[in-house]
mmCIF file of C-alpha atoms in Angstrom:
data_model
loop_
_atom_site.group_PDB
_atom_site.id
_atom_site.type_symbol
_atom_site.label_atom_id
_atom_site.label_comp_id
_atom_site.label_asym_id
_atom_site.label_seq_id
_atom_site.Cartn_x
_atom_site.Cartn_y
_atom_site.Cartn_z
ATOM 1 C CA MET A 1 0.252 -0.182 -0.031
ATOM 2 C CA SER A 2 1.287 3.335 -1.071
ATOM 3 C CA LYS A 3 1.828 6.005 1.468
ATOM 4 C CA MET A 4 -1.092 8.186 0.122
ATOM 5 C CA SER A 5 -3.529 5.495 0.418
ATOM 6 C CA GLU A 6 -2.744 4.531 3.878
ATOM 7 C CA LEU A 7 -3.226 8.536 4.298
ATOM 8 C CA ASP A 8 -6.719 8.193 2.948
ATOM 9 C CA ALA A 9 -7.577 5.320 4.611
ATOM 10 C CA VAL A 10 -6.616 6.931 8.184
ATOM 11 C CA ILE A 11 -8.485 10.223 6.888
ATOM 12 C CA ARG A 12 -11.356 8.079 6.284
ATOM 13 C CA ASP A 13 -11.026 6.367 9.800
ATOM 14 C CA LEU A 14 -11.262 9.898 11.231
ATOM 15 C CA ARG A 15 -14.096 11.318 9.580
ATOM 16 C CA THR A 16 -15.738 8.495 10.779
ATOM 17 C CA ALA A 17 -14.847 8.861 14.202
ATOM 18 C CA ALA A 18 -15.887 12.206 13.956
ATOM 19 C CA ALA A 19 -19.282 11.398 12.684
ATOM 20 C CA ALA A 20 -19.732 9.435 15.466
ATOM 21 C CA ILE A 21 -19.016 11.834 18.234
ATOM 22 C CA ASN A 22 -20.956 14.311 16.395
ATOM 23 C CA ASP A 23 -23.500 12.153 16.882
ATOM 24 C CA ALA A 24 -23.041 11.051 20.515
ATOM 25 C CA ALA A 25 -23.189 14.513 21.217
ATOM 26 C CA ASP A 26 -26.318 15.081 19.708
ATOM 27 C CA THR A 27 -27.820 12.492 21.806
ATOM 28 C CA LEU A 28 -26.559 13.677 25.132
ATOM 29 C CA SER A 29 -27.328 16.641 24.297
ATOM 30 C CA GLU A 30 -31.286 16.075 23.336
ATOM 31 C CA MET A 31 -30.974 14.115 26.773
ATOM 32 C CA PHE A 32 -30.390 16.182 29.041
ATOM 33 C CA SER A 33 -31.601 19.372 27.291
ATOM 34 C CA GLY A 34 -35.156 19.107 28.503
ATOM 35 C CA LYS A 35 -37.028 18.710 24.983
ATOM 36 C CA THR A 36 -37.707 15.501 25.008
ATOM 37 C CA ALA A 37 -40.667 13.295 26.718
ATOM 38 C CA GLU A 38 -38.099 11.247 28.949
ATOM 39 C CA ALA A 39 -36.353 13.902 30.737
ATOM 40 C CA PRO A 40 -36.714 12.720 34.183
ATOM 41 C CA ALA A 41 -39.246 14.812 36.612
ATOM 42 C CA THR A 42 -37.987 17.180 39.335
ATOM 43 C CA PRO A 43 -39.161 15.781 42.843
ATOM 44 C CA THR A 44 -41.551 18.140 44.502
ATOM 45 C CA GLU A 45 -40.800 19.385 48.452
ATOM 46 C CA PRO A 46 -43.844 17.701 50.446
ATOM 47 C CA ALA A 47 -46.922 20.031 51.173
ATOM 48 C CA PRO A 48 -46.769 21.096 54.219
ATOM 49 C CA THR A 49 -48.594 19.608 57.451
ATOM 50 C CA LYS A 50 -50.649 21.526 59.731
ATOM 51 C CA GLU A 51 -48.366 20.886 62.308
ATOM 52 C CA ASP A 52 -45.584 22.045 60.090
ATOM 53 C CA VAL A 53 -47.506 25.629 59.593
ATOM 54 C CA ARG A 54 -48.438 25.659 63.904
ATOM 55 C CA ALA A 55 -44.725 25.043 64.498
ATOM 56 C CA ILE A 56 -43.535 28.342 62.554
ATOM 57 C CA LEU A 57 -46.305 29.759 63.367
ATOM 58 C CA ALA A 58 -45.235 29.266 67.271
ATOM 59 C CA GLU A 59 -42.400 30.315 66.318
ATOM 60 C CA MET A 60 -42.829 33.738 65.001
ATOM 61 C CA SER A 61 -45.297 34.522 67.540
ATOM 62 C CA SER A 62 -42.476 33.487 70.483
ATOM 63 C CA ARG A 63 -40.168 36.529 68.614
ATOM 64 C CA GLY A 64 -43.073 38.594 69.098
ATOM 65 C CA PHE A 65 -44.622 38.245 65.837
ATOM 66 C CA THR A 66 -48.207 37.395 67.354
ATOM 67 C CA ALA A 67 -50.152 40.239 65.910
ATOM 68 C CA GLN A 68 -49.048 39.997 62.666
ATOM 69 C CA VAL A 69 -49.346 36.098 62.960
ATOM 70 C CA LYS A 70 -53.153 36.627 63.228
ATOM 71 C CA GLU A 71 -53.348 39.053 60.189
ATOM 72 C CA LEU A 72 -51.615 36.007 58.344
ATOM 73 C CA LEU A 73 -54.285 33.559 59.252
ATOM 74 C CA ARG A 74 -56.695 36.196 58.444
ATOM 75 C CA GLN A 75 -55.603 36.968 54.932
ATOM 76 C CA HIS A 76 -55.501 33.883 54.643
ATOM 77 C CA GLY A 77 -59.345 32.820 55.690
ATOM 78 C CA ALA A 78 -59.758 32.011 58.881
ATOM 79 C CA ALA A 79 -59.143 33.118 62.488
ATOM 80 C CA THR A 80 -57.595 29.920 63.930
ATOM 81 C CA LEU A 81 -55.548 27.461 61.787
ATOM 82 C CA SER A 82 -57.934 25.193 61.972
ATOM 83 C CA GLY A 83 -60.028 27.358 59.482
ATOM 84 C CA ILE A 84 -56.906 27.285 56.722
ATOM 85 C CA ASP A 85 -57.733 25.531 53.552
ATOM 86 C CA PRO A 86 -54.444 23.012 53.550
ATOM 87 C CA THR A 87 -53.714 24.255 49.991
ATOM 88 C CA GLU A 88 -53.002 27.684 51.972
ATOM 89 C CA TYR A 89 -50.642 26.206 53.945
ATOM 90 C CA ALA A 90 -47.183 26.956 51.706
ATOM 91 C CA ALA A 91 -48.257 30.545 50.985
ATOM 92 C CA LEU A 92 -48.994 30.836 55.132
ATOM 93 C CA ILE A 93 -45.804 29.128 55.895
ATOM 94 C CA LYS A 94 -43.690 32.029 53.092
ATOM 95 C CA ASP A 95 -46.091 34.959 54.724
ATOM 96 C CA ALA A 96 -44.873 34.103 57.531
ATOM 97 C CA GLU A 97 -41.526 33.646 57.345
ATOM 98 C CA GLY A 98 -41.596 37.436 55.672
ATOM 99 C CA LEU A 99 -42.456 38.639 58.792
ATOM 100 C CA GLU A 100 -38.227 39.011 60.120
ATOM 101 C CA ASN A 101 -37.167 40.349 56.549
ATOM 102 C CA GLY A 102 -40.157 42.987 56.623
#
């Protein structure tokens, strides 16, 4: 085999390898771009329980925010935690935690 034909074979092999690397990169890009339906779902935080909310509100009240905690309960639909809709717990916690910052 002449030097030119050997060089031609090496160039073909390099181009084949480059095409395979590009295909692999495209596949990985599609897998991790989130554009495919097979992307893994992100785990969600568990919904806060009444006990979680009660603990946070009690802590805020003991820090001197009793009046503000009562107002938050009213803003979220009830005078006591028992009357709050459980779908409001996360928002109530967020608002209660904001009392320290505001």
